């Protein structure tokens, strides 16, 4: 099944095989990456009870100084990092990420260049254990929220090593085995930070840290594997990528019914172009291809389902008379009628919530 | 004045001097970078009449193949790239960006690692010149849109070189001289693409390309210089960064009036924390620091103005009685009353539009 995912994704520009067992992100994949990073950013940097400061060029120490200053040395606060490494600089990552027994090596599918999304929260020792537990739940919920198969995400047992470091992994369970997608750890004596003094209430103390590590490539390939589905459809299989609407590289597609007189086709094309512009102005990622009036509808739906586009707009001859378009859902294949004047606000509503 | 900008920005974590004449992006700067990249993405990749495909690992050729396929070889379409280079690989950039005579070398302030945001549009030869002109206007408008001093942006004259390549620069004019911030060019015989055949209407032809290049560091430092202002305020100078609300690293801050009884202060703190959570859930970047109830209001406003935060919420003793908070504007220093229950939706409205 993993191979089926890879070949589907290669066909649609999510990724590209460059040599045996080595992949590269394609143009559609870049858009997915972007959305994944954005959601991580919203969850980790913006959306927290805790102030989190961002560092994206390996200067943890300076960011810590700055954060400490901004917070008047008071706990808790956090530092989020986007870390670029070559495999050779892998040692310091191994310090944090204990390797799980994967059937497929998600991390190394994309070669040496590695991006790690890391977040370190500095907490008071008295609060670190409840916070660590709360964060585990919170992170697992996050993965489930974006998944069409929330049941596959589970937490491993907590392991405690000789240095009293507690660690736990979030795993995605596939037919071929479990894949590590995030590792969390609680450091009671964080290296290099132990001599910094922080304030908590009226006390002065050394903090504990709770650290999360996500390997970008693993997150990317996991999103593809998780989204892949082959439901039965009209006695045959329909292959699709069931991305969450916040992650899908394209939110909506446009199709024009085929076999129409040239004049009608041109008018519908202009209307579709107009609607595309309106949607893009609202930052809705819209796919409108020249093929939308050249290929059969079946071929178009197949392409858009395989690209994982949650909704498709169909314009047909009737649209010019009554102003109604059909909005097709990728997951149900059902179509509902929407008036062109309502389309933009309706689509905005559809994509607003999680 | 440039030095005043740099020292203000260093103070607030936008950047850091690492050695003479060399800078590094700080934690607050990372947030600004993120917002700049996002706006470029929305404008270039999402918000266009033309389908633009994204490539962020130097594989222009493969992305071109994919884009050509997706568009059934039909013009126009575009490719956006996020290019990471070391200065040593500078040759191929120089090919595109003709260096303007800057007073300050924006591009090299951040050392060797360079990120270029590039967009290449493939057009039919018959449409390339009007498109090139339209794009110049469009891009200049884009820069002006985010600027508190839109007048400083201007287009240079169009130059045509021996190979018939037309180029034009968007410049920002400062008291110390003009700075290059974007270069645009029209290539009638784009290198390496000339033998690809494309379709336009019923014709088969070689395309022209229109290319835009933005150096990320220049865009970043330009945003800081453009935002810097020292208006007169109560017989003295008030220093602030007047970021556009879509670019500001933090959208809103919270302050609690000082000198209140401990119990009141705690209650207001809880209320501020609650509102912060609500705003962050809506992805509004909110700054709520421990200093908000420890420093004097004047000191807090100074800090938030210098960080370029467009709005600040002030909670005081009255808030607990009538539910009203004060919303202070960075630019006018005026405060308006808002009820706590309306705050989130009101702030969303404030940040919705450009």
XYZ file of C-alpha atoms in Angstrom:
708
model
C 0.000 0.000 0.000
C 2.863 2.381 0.790
C 4.039 1.985 -2.811
C 0.558 2.815 -4.085
C 0.671 6.050 -2.068
C 4.082 6.945 -3.456
C 3.154 6.355 -7.073
C -0.095 8.317 -6.745
C 1.816 11.167 -5.123
C 4.489 11.090 -7.776
C 1.857 11.340 -10.500
C 0.439 14.535 -8.996
C 3.626 16.388 -8.127
C 3.625 15.773 -4.377
C 6.974 14.101 -4.618
C 9.474 12.659 -7.033
C 11.722 9.634 -6.870
C 15.243 10.753 -7.581
C 16.941 7.456 -6.924
C 16.159 4.144 -5.296
C 14.550 4.865 -1.917
C 15.149 8.574 -2.116
C 12.430 11.149 -2.604
C 12.156 14.845 -3.275
C 9.250 17.213 -2.669
C 7.388 18.292 -5.838
C 5.426 21.479 -6.599
C 2.123 20.274 -5.125
C 4.066 18.871 -2.179
C 5.569 22.325 -1.552
C 2.077 23.698 -1.047
C 1.247 20.902 1.376
C 4.512 21.532 3.268
C 3.610 25.208 3.524
C 0.208 24.391 5.019
C 1.697 21.911 7.470
C 4.245 24.467 8.626
C 1.524 27.109 8.979
C -0.628 24.868 11.128
C 2.342 23.972 13.296
C 3.092 27.676 13.614
C -0.511 28.511 14.553
C -0.577 25.756 17.108
C 2.865 26.135 18.581
C 3.857 29.775 18.236
C 0.531 31.601 18.236
C -2.019 29.440 19.889
C -0.891 28.806 23.434
C -1.408 29.927 26.981
C 2.309 30.454 27.020
C 4.332 33.097 25.180
C 6.456 31.310 22.614
C 9.360 32.993 20.812
C 10.531 31.894 17.386
C 14.061 31.140 16.271
C 14.809 29.850 12.813
C 18.540 29.951 12.502
C 19.947 27.721 15.174
C 20.483 30.391 17.811
C 18.651 28.859 20.689
C 20.880 30.497 23.263
C 20.305 34.046 22.027
C 16.596 33.497 21.688
C 16.558 32.215 25.253
C 18.284 35.394 26.448
C 15.755 37.509 24.588
C 12.752 35.509 25.805
C 14.014 35.583 29.386
C 14.329 39.347 29.172
C 10.916 39.870 27.627
C 9.339 37.749 30.353
C 11.333 39.420 33.163
C 12.833 35.966 33.929
C 9.400 34.627 34.813
C 8.265 31.114 33.923
C 6.641 29.676 31.907
C 7.579 30.592 28.332
C 8.677 28.730 25.263
C 10.986 28.740 22.272
C 9.967 27.326 18.912
C 12.668 26.478 16.414
C 12.821 25.567 12.760
C 16.092 23.695 12.538
C 17.820 22.853 9.272
C 20.388 20.101 9.555
C 22.432 17.816 7.386
C 22.464 14.182 8.468
C 26.055 14.660 9.609
C 24.834 17.048 12.306
C 22.468 14.347 13.425
C 24.029 13.662 16.805
C 22.335 16.526 18.573
C 18.964 15.482 17.271
C 19.443 11.898 18.359
C 19.906 13.319 21.805
C 16.239 14.263 21.718
C 14.555 11.876 19.336
C 14.801 8.328 20.381
C 14.417 6.306 17.230
C 11.338 4.072 17.113
C 11.310 0.804 15.219
C 9.757 1.894 11.941
C 8.961 -0.409 9.112
C 9.673 2.431 6.696
C 12.259 5.032 7.516
C 10.086 8.148 7.104
C 12.886 10.442 8.282
C 15.422 9.355 5.721
C 13.210 9.119 2.643
C 14.195 12.637 1.669
C 17.948 12.277 2.028
C 20.346 14.358 4.064
C 18.709 17.743 4.352
C 16.438 17.687 7.306
C 14.067 20.190 8.832
C 13.019 19.713 12.430
C 10.217 21.633 14.078
C 11.088 21.848 17.722
C 9.431 23.494 20.663
C 10.904 23.848 24.132
C 8.723 24.984 27.019
C 10.401 26.191 30.204
C 8.273 25.398 33.232
C 8.590 25.513 36.979
C 9.570 22.108 38.431
C 6.346 21.977 40.441
C 4.276 22.280 37.264
C 6.327 20.278 34.821
C 4.724 16.848 35.252
C 1.074 17.912 34.910
C 2.119 20.129 32.006
C 3.940 17.258 30.300
C 0.831 15.065 30.562
C -1.463 17.799 29.368
C 0.818 18.462 26.424
C 0.851 14.833 25.388
C -2.934 14.817 25.180
C -2.977 18.171 23.477
C -0.476 17.093 20.816
C -2.252 13.822 20.129
C -5.520 15.734 19.668
C -3.714 18.016 17.243
C -2.655 15.133 15.008
C -6.128 13.589 15.185
C -7.789 16.863 14.284
C -6.234 16.879 10.821
C -6.651 13.185 10.153
C -9.370 11.315 8.261
C -8.406 8.298 10.428
C -7.957 9.764 13.900
C -7.829 6.284 15.408
C -4.366 5.548 14.031
C -2.637 8.033 16.372
C -1.519 6.725 19.721
C 0.881 7.559 22.515
C 3.622 5.134 23.457
C 4.317 4.326 27.111
C 6.433 6.818 29.014
C 10.044 5.731 29.362
C 12.352 7.138 32.013
C 16.095 6.871 31.419
C 19.047 6.971 33.807
C 19.162 10.771 33.782
C 15.529 10.919 34.838
C 14.477 12.111 31.381
C 10.925 11.044 30.573
C 10.074 10.507 26.928
C 7.029 9.511 24.977
C 6.290 9.097 21.279
C 3.266 9.858 19.184
C 2.909 7.041 16.671
C 0.780 6.592 13.569
C -0.240 2.972 13.096
C -0.402 1.751 9.513
C -1.094 -1.711 8.112
C 2.666 -2.096 7.580
C 3.654 -0.984 11.070
C 3.944 2.014 13.379
C 5.602 5.242 12.358
C 7.099 7.787 14.708
C 5.692 11.249 14.016
C 6.476 13.278 17.117
C 8.577 12.770 20.199
C 8.009 14.516 23.503
C 10.321 14.611 26.460
C 10.576 16.114 29.920
C 14.067 17.172 31.022
C 14.405 17.751 34.753
C 17.994 18.959 34.279
C 18.157 20.503 30.826
C 21.715 20.695 29.510
C 23.263 24.132 29.489
C 20.228 25.792 31.019
C 20.603 24.441 34.522
C 22.654 27.416 35.700
C 20.191 30.023 34.424
C 17.946 31.274 37.200
C 14.273 31.976 36.613
C 11.481 33.368 38.726
C 8.231 31.654 39.532
C 5.923 33.388 41.989
C 8.326 34.671 44.595
C 10.847 31.863 44.143
C 14.036 31.776 42.131
C 14.731 28.376 40.579
C 16.112 26.276 37.716
C 13.450 25.280 35.210
C 12.436 21.945 33.776
C 11.920 21.793 30.019
C 9.315 19.961 27.991
C 10.457 19.434 24.423
C 8.597 18.398 21.285
C 10.358 17.323 18.085
C 8.725 16.823 14.723
C 10.656 15.818 11.650
C 9.183 17.775 8.721
C 9.672 14.946 6.192
C 7.992 12.437 8.471
C 5.079 14.804 8.996
C 4.809 15.327 5.241
C 4.895 11.660 4.247
C 2.604 10.762 7.138
C 0.029 13.279 5.919
C 0.074 11.634 2.491
C -0.182 8.090 3.828
C -2.938 9.030 6.238
C -4.937 10.788 3.517
C -4.726 7.950 0.995
C -7.968 6.003 0.525
C -9.514 3.683 -2.053
C -13.233 3.552 -1.297
C -15.631 1.489 -3.426
C -17.423 3.616 -5.962
C -19.830 2.384 -8.647
C -18.396 -1.167 -8.556
C -14.863 0.046 -8.893
C -12.283 1.759 -6.712
C -11.980 5.489 -6.421
C -8.519 6.617 -5.347
C -8.329 9.841 -3.411
C -6.329 11.829 -0.886
C -8.604 12.850 1.952
C -6.650 15.851 3.220
C -8.088 17.984 5.951
C -9.394 21.181 4.374
C -6.754 23.285 6.150
C -3.965 21.141 4.707
C -5.117 20.477 1.139
C -2.715 22.105 -1.357
C -5.720 23.333 -3.301
C -8.980 24.150 -1.570
C -11.234 24.232 -4.582
C -11.213 23.408 -8.298
C -13.238 24.617 -11.247
C -14.725 22.427 -13.986
C -16.782 23.304 -17.005
C -19.217 20.797 -18.456
C -17.920 19.376 -21.728
C -19.640 19.211 -25.129
C -21.085 22.721 -24.999
C -21.259 25.145 -27.947
C -18.083 27.258 -28.221
C -19.830 30.524 -27.256
C -21.316 29.064 -24.077
C -18.017 27.456 -23.182
C -16.208 30.801 -23.491
C -18.771 32.572 -21.330
C -18.540 29.898 -18.646
C -14.764 30.122 -18.814
C -14.910 33.858 -18.133
C -17.280 33.294 -15.253
C -14.982 30.650 -13.771
C -12.012 32.992 -14.142
C -13.955 35.746 -12.390
C -14.888 33.442 -9.493
C -11.312 32.153 -9.279
C -10.060 35.710 -8.878
C -12.641 36.431 -6.182
C -11.676 33.335 -4.227
C -7.944 33.941 -4.578
C -8.407 37.493 -3.319
C -9.760 35.883 -0.149
C -6.618 33.714 -0.058
C -8.483 30.556 -1.023
C -6.059 28.366 -2.954
C -7.974 27.731 -6.185
C -7.068 25.468 -9.081
C -8.434 26.488 -12.459
C -6.691 24.709 -15.308
C -7.053 24.955 -19.075
C -8.084 21.273 -18.932
C -11.268 22.252 -17.085
C -13.085 22.677 -20.372
C -11.078 20.172 -22.410
C -11.201 16.915 -20.454
C -14.283 14.865 -19.649
C -15.860 15.504 -16.261
C -14.970 12.019 -15.046
C -11.311 12.558 -15.877
C -11.366 15.922 -14.094
C -13.001 14.584 -10.929
C -10.465 11.752 -10.885
C -7.583 14.221 -11.125
C -8.998 16.545 -8.445
C -9.799 13.670 -6.067
C -6.286 12.333 -6.491
C -4.922 15.803 -5.795
C -7.037 15.812 -2.626
C -9.050 18.950 -3.441
C -11.933 19.064 -0.914
C -14.446 20.834 -3.156
C -15.002 21.294 -6.872
C -17.221 23.837 -8.621
C -19.016 22.702 -11.781
C -20.373 25.232 -14.251
C -22.790 24.016 -16.911
C -25.135 25.365 -19.548
C -27.856 26.025 -16.964
C -25.491 28.276 -14.979
C -25.855 31.032 -17.584
C -29.646 30.896 -17.216
C -30.264 30.540 -13.472
C -26.896 31.490 -11.968
C -26.545 28.178 -10.150
C -23.315 26.224 -9.949
C -22.801 22.775 -8.461
C -20.429 22.401 -5.541
C -19.122 18.852 -5.359
C -17.639 17.351 -2.217
C -14.568 15.160 -2.678
C -15.491 12.873 0.199
C -19.138 12.221 -0.592
C -19.131 12.954 -4.357
C -22.483 14.662 -3.698
C -23.218 17.964 -5.386
C -25.162 20.872 -3.968
C -26.477 23.918 -5.792
C -25.047 27.303 -4.906
C -25.824 30.629 -6.528
C -22.743 32.317 -8.020
C -23.300 35.404 -5.896
C -23.145 33.292 -2.719
C -20.256 31.083 -3.760
C -17.371 33.086 -2.301
C -18.887 33.640 1.133
C -20.170 30.058 1.265
C -16.723 28.669 0.448
C -15.147 30.975 3.021
C -17.515 29.523 5.619
C -16.622 25.976 4.599
C -12.920 26.619 5.141
C -13.192 28.800 8.201
C -13.330 26.196 10.925
C -11.268 23.141 11.747
C 19.083 57.554 10.741
C 19.853 54.046 9.468
C 21.896 53.471 12.593
C 18.986 54.597 14.762
C 16.808 51.992 13.037
C 19.375 49.270 13.602
C 19.845 49.996 17.280
C 16.100 50.187 17.914
C 15.647 46.873 16.086
C 18.476 45.272 17.983
C 16.922 46.322 21.285
C 13.664 44.534 20.428
C 14.972 41.315 18.949
C 14.386 42.100 15.289
C 18.036 41.636 14.544
C 21.391 41.294 16.152
C 24.815 42.594 15.221
C 27.199 39.673 15.115
C 30.196 41.544 13.817
C 30.990 44.847 12.173
C 28.488 45.408 9.383
C 26.974 41.945 9.704
C 23.509 41.257 11.053
C 21.439 38.283 12.030
C 17.662 37.947 12.343
C 16.362 37.823 15.926
C 13.229 36.200 17.419
C 10.895 39.132 16.703
C 12.472 39.435 13.266
C 11.630 35.789 12.550
C 7.957 36.611 13.035
C 8.241 39.564 10.676
C 10.043 37.384 8.090
C 7.243 34.832 8.359
C 4.605 37.509 7.704
C 6.535 38.936 4.768
C 6.889 35.476 3.216
C 3.182 34.823 3.764
C 2.155 38.038 2.051
C 4.484 37.308 -0.859
C 2.961 33.842 -1.070
C -0.600 35.199 -1.020
C 0.209 37.722 -3.681
C 2.389 35.622 -5.924
C 1.266 32.042 -5.572
C -2.402 32.334 -4.595
C -3.645 35.687 -5.692
C -3.304 35.846 -9.464
C -5.196 35.460 -12.680
C -2.512 32.996 -13.609
C -1.898 29.544 -12.135
C 1.414 29.671 -10.306
C 3.238 26.549 -9.156
C 5.625 26.545 -6.235
C 9.132 25.152 -6.077
C 11.288 25.527 -3.029
C 14.290 23.372 -3.633
C 15.996 24.674 -6.716
C 14.315 22.353 -9.203
C 12.980 24.856 -11.661
C 13.215 22.451 -14.570
C 11.102 19.721 -12.952
C 8.542 22.200 -11.756
C 8.337 23.559 -15.289
C 7.663 20.060 -16.640
C 4.940 19.541 -14.049
C 3.351 22.963 -14.626
C 3.431 22.475 -18.405
C 1.659 19.150 -17.988
C -0.961 20.483 -15.601
C -1.729 23.326 -18.023
C -1.768 21.045 -21.093
C 1.143 23.157 -22.473
C -1.087 26.228 -22.566
C 0.155 29.715 -21.693
C 0.144 31.641 -19.456
C 1.272 30.089 -16.173
C 3.949 30.809 -13.626
C 6.515 29.301 -11.305
C 7.310 30.776 -7.906
C 10.553 29.811 -6.236
C 12.070 30.208 -2.801
C 15.775 29.954 -3.538
C 18.426 29.454 -0.880
C 21.919 30.373 -1.970
C 25.341 30.995 -0.584
C 27.093 34.073 -1.904
C 29.400 31.796 -3.870
C 26.449 30.739 -5.995
C 25.786 34.378 -6.663
C 26.606 34.344 -10.370
C 23.244 33.059 -11.478
C 21.430 35.671 -9.457
C 23.538 38.461 -10.859
C 22.312 37.319 -14.202
C 18.876 38.523 -13.150
C 19.402 41.253 -10.606
C 21.316 44.133 -11.930
C 22.838 45.772 -8.936
C 21.659 49.291 -8.228
C 23.927 51.855 -6.630
C 22.859 51.566 -3.017
C 24.164 53.679 -0.236
C 23.775 50.727 2.104
C 24.234 47.206 0.868
C 20.873 45.762 2.011
C 21.576 42.405 0.355
C 24.820 41.735 2.133
C 23.934 42.906 5.606
C 23.027 39.375 6.590
C 26.134 37.641 5.290
C 26.393 34.745 2.889
C 23.152 32.854 3.296
C 20.637 34.371 0.998
C 16.982 33.690 0.278
C 15.530 34.951 -2.976
C 11.834 35.009 -3.721
C 11.514 34.631 -7.448
C 8.560 34.394 -9.751
C 8.683 33.556 -13.446
C 5.596 34.013 -15.593
C 5.481 32.336 -19.000
C 3.465 34.399 -21.452
C 2.719 34.414 -25.154
C 5.006 36.846 -27.044
C 2.008 38.859 -28.211
C 0.964 39.491 -24.602
C 4.316 39.844 -22.899
C 4.814 43.614 -23.174
C 1.406 44.697 -21.854
C 1.740 42.057 -19.165
C 5.191 43.320 -18.180
C 3.867 46.864 -17.821
C 0.815 45.756 -15.906
C 2.993 43.728 -13.565
C 5.280 46.662 -12.846
C 2.325 48.733 -11.719
C 0.857 45.833 -9.802
C 4.106 45.156 -7.946
C 4.674 48.792 -7.086
C 1.128 48.963 -5.694
C 1.906 45.890 -3.611
C 4.898 47.552 -1.953
C 2.938 50.751 -1.377
C 0.047 48.872 0.161
C 2.144 47.737 3.120
C 3.987 50.998 3.588
C 3.309 53.897 5.956
C 5.210 56.062 3.403
C 3.897 54.835 0.028
C 5.530 57.789 -1.723
C 9.026 56.390 -1.297
C 8.474 53.559 -3.794
C 9.258 54.282 -7.392
C 9.996 52.468 -10.628
C 13.270 53.084 -12.410
C 13.368 53.648 -16.168
C 13.206 50.555 -18.329
C 16.608 49.508 -19.663
C 17.029 47.272 -22.675
C 20.306 45.401 -23.037
C 22.023 43.851 -26.069
C 20.031 40.636 -25.797
C 16.800 42.595 -25.882
C 16.158 41.905 -22.217
C 14.120 44.690 -20.634
C 14.630 45.326 -16.965
C 13.228 47.671 -14.388
C 13.784 48.146 -10.655
C 11.477 49.009 -7.832
C 13.358 51.344 -5.543
C 12.687 52.652 -2.047
C 13.983 56.193 -1.615
C 15.409 57.030 1.792
C 17.108 60.187 3.075
C 20.463 58.407 2.612
C 19.775 57.188 -0.917
C 17.780 54.705 -2.995
C 17.578 51.041 -2.161
C 16.790 48.283 -4.630
C 13.953 46.128 -3.346
C 12.662 44.237 -6.371
C 13.873 43.741 -9.906
C 11.635 42.860 -12.814
C 12.700 41.750 -16.256
C 11.218 40.608 -19.544
C 13.154 37.907 -21.392
C 12.181 37.499 -25.033
C 14.489 34.469 -25.370
C 14.637 32.861 -21.955
C 17.695 30.645 -21.526
C 17.060 26.911 -21.647
C 13.348 27.339 -22.240
C 13.542 28.533 -25.807
C 13.253 25.012 -27.240
C 10.153 24.102 -25.189
C 6.998 24.504 -27.239
C 3.825 25.888 -25.710
C 0.308 26.432 -26.959
C -1.536 29.707 -27.045
C -4.961 29.769 -28.684
C -4.413 27.534 -31.732
C -0.742 28.444 -32.140
C 2.346 26.614 -30.982
C 5.171 28.929 -29.914
C 8.119 29.693 -27.656
C 7.174 31.808 -24.645
C 8.549 35.024 -23.275
C 9.146 35.160 -19.548
C 8.575 37.950 -17.067
C 10.671 37.493 -13.951
C 10.525 39.135 -10.542
C 13.315 38.806 -7.974
C 13.111 39.872 -4.352
C 15.968 39.417 -1.957
C 14.456 38.372 1.386
C 17.019 40.262 3.507
C 16.495 43.458 1.529
C 12.749 43.134 1.925
C 13.179 42.558 5.652
C 15.502 45.480 6.316
C 13.449 47.708 4.032
C 10.318 46.923 6.032
C 12.105 48.003 9.202
C 13.523 51.207 7.709
C 10.199 52.115 6.129
C 8.327 51.534 9.397
C 10.678 53.601 11.555
C 9.270 56.960 12.657
C 9.951 59.565 15.347
C 6.863 61.759 15.538
C 6.634 64.629 18.026
C 4.639 63.655 21.084
C 4.083 65.804 24.164
C 7.146 67.977 23.458
C 9.383 65.000 23.005
C 9.957 62.317 20.400
C 8.077 59.064 20.323
C 9.965 56.325 18.507
C 7.865 53.659 16.844
C 7.741 51.100 14.064
C 4.665 51.719 11.977
C 4.251 48.248 10.493
C 1.251 47.463 8.382
C -1.150 45.399 10.482
C -0.631 42.330 8.253
C 3.128 42.484 8.791
C 3.447 43.398 12.465
C 5.093 40.543 14.398
C 2.512 41.029 17.122
C -0.980 42.269 16.332
C -2.077 43.192 19.799
C -0.692 43.592 23.308
C -2.243 43.497 26.765
C -1.542 45.924 29.609
C -2.901 46.096 33.087
C -3.113 49.413 34.914
C -0.482 49.652 37.641
C -0.958 50.484 41.310
C -4.060 48.352 41.836
C -4.773 46.201 44.903
C -3.325 42.677 44.533
C -6.729 40.997 44.289
C -7.920 43.252 41.471
C -4.637 42.841 39.671
C -4.952 39.033 39.772
C -8.493 39.133 38.466
C -7.508 41.437 35.615
C -4.582 39.168 34.865
C -6.914 36.188 34.533
C -9.218 38.175 32.287
C -6.297 39.229 30.090
C -5.131 35.617 29.895
C -8.613 34.520 28.889
C -8.812 37.162 26.143
C -5.310 36.287 24.947
C -6.373 32.662 24.530
C -9.482 33.681 22.611
C -7.504 35.890 20.246
C -4.784 33.308 19.701
C -7.410 30.706 18.875
C -8.393 33.035 16.028
C -4.707 33.112 15.004
C -4.234 36.701 16.151
C -0.620 37.044 17.255
C -0.991 38.367 20.793
C 1.680 39.540 23.208
C 0.873 39.195 26.881
C 3.937 39.510 29.077
C 4.459 39.239 32.825
C 5.621 42.868 32.646
C 2.087 43.952 31.734
C 1.211 44.376 35.382
C 4.709 45.196 36.672
C 5.909 48.098 34.547
C 4.386 51.555 34.373
C 1.921 52.132 31.546
C 4.241 54.626 29.881
C 7.068 52.120 29.818
C 4.740 49.479 28.378
C 3.389 51.717 25.608
C 6.946 52.690 24.725
C 7.956 49.042 24.441
C 4.888 48.083 22.393
C 5.237 51.081 20.067
C 8.871 50.235 19.495
C 7.887 46.642 18.761
C 5.410 48.041 16.220
C 2.295 46.483 17.754
C -0.703 48.174 16.047
C -3.139 47.903 18.964
C -2.913 47.533 22.705
C -5.641 46.526 25.145
C -5.655 48.200 28.541
C -7.520 46.663 31.466
C -8.110 48.810 34.549
C -10.072 48.804 37.767
C -13.248 49.922 36.000
C -13.081 46.886 33.679
C -14.224 44.618 36.499
C -17.283 46.827 37.068
C -18.500 47.732 33.593
C -16.719 45.191 31.358
C -15.085 47.884 29.257
C -11.476 47.769 28.111
C -9.541 50.475 26.295
C -8.175 49.700 22.847
C -5.227 51.966 22.066
C -3.991 52.623 18.568
C -0.227 52.723 18.075
C -0.417 55.356 15.362
C -2.786 57.836 16.975
C -2.246 56.934 20.665
C -6.033 57.418 21.002
C -7.989 54.935 23.053
C -11.506 53.701 22.383
C -13.763 51.762 24.711
C -14.710 48.204 23.749
C -16.737 45.744 25.771
C -14.839 42.547 26.577
C -17.490 40.420 24.895
C -17.009 42.330 21.618
C -13.239 42.515 21.734
C -12.393 39.360 19.776
C -14.757 40.004 16.884
C -13.840 43.684 16.784
C -10.133 42.883 16.621
C -10.778 40.285 13.911
C -12.508 42.998 11.878
C -9.600 45.387 12.390
C -7.147 42.863 10.988
C -9.304 41.419 8.257
C -8.666 43.880 5.479
C -5.568 45.394 3.941
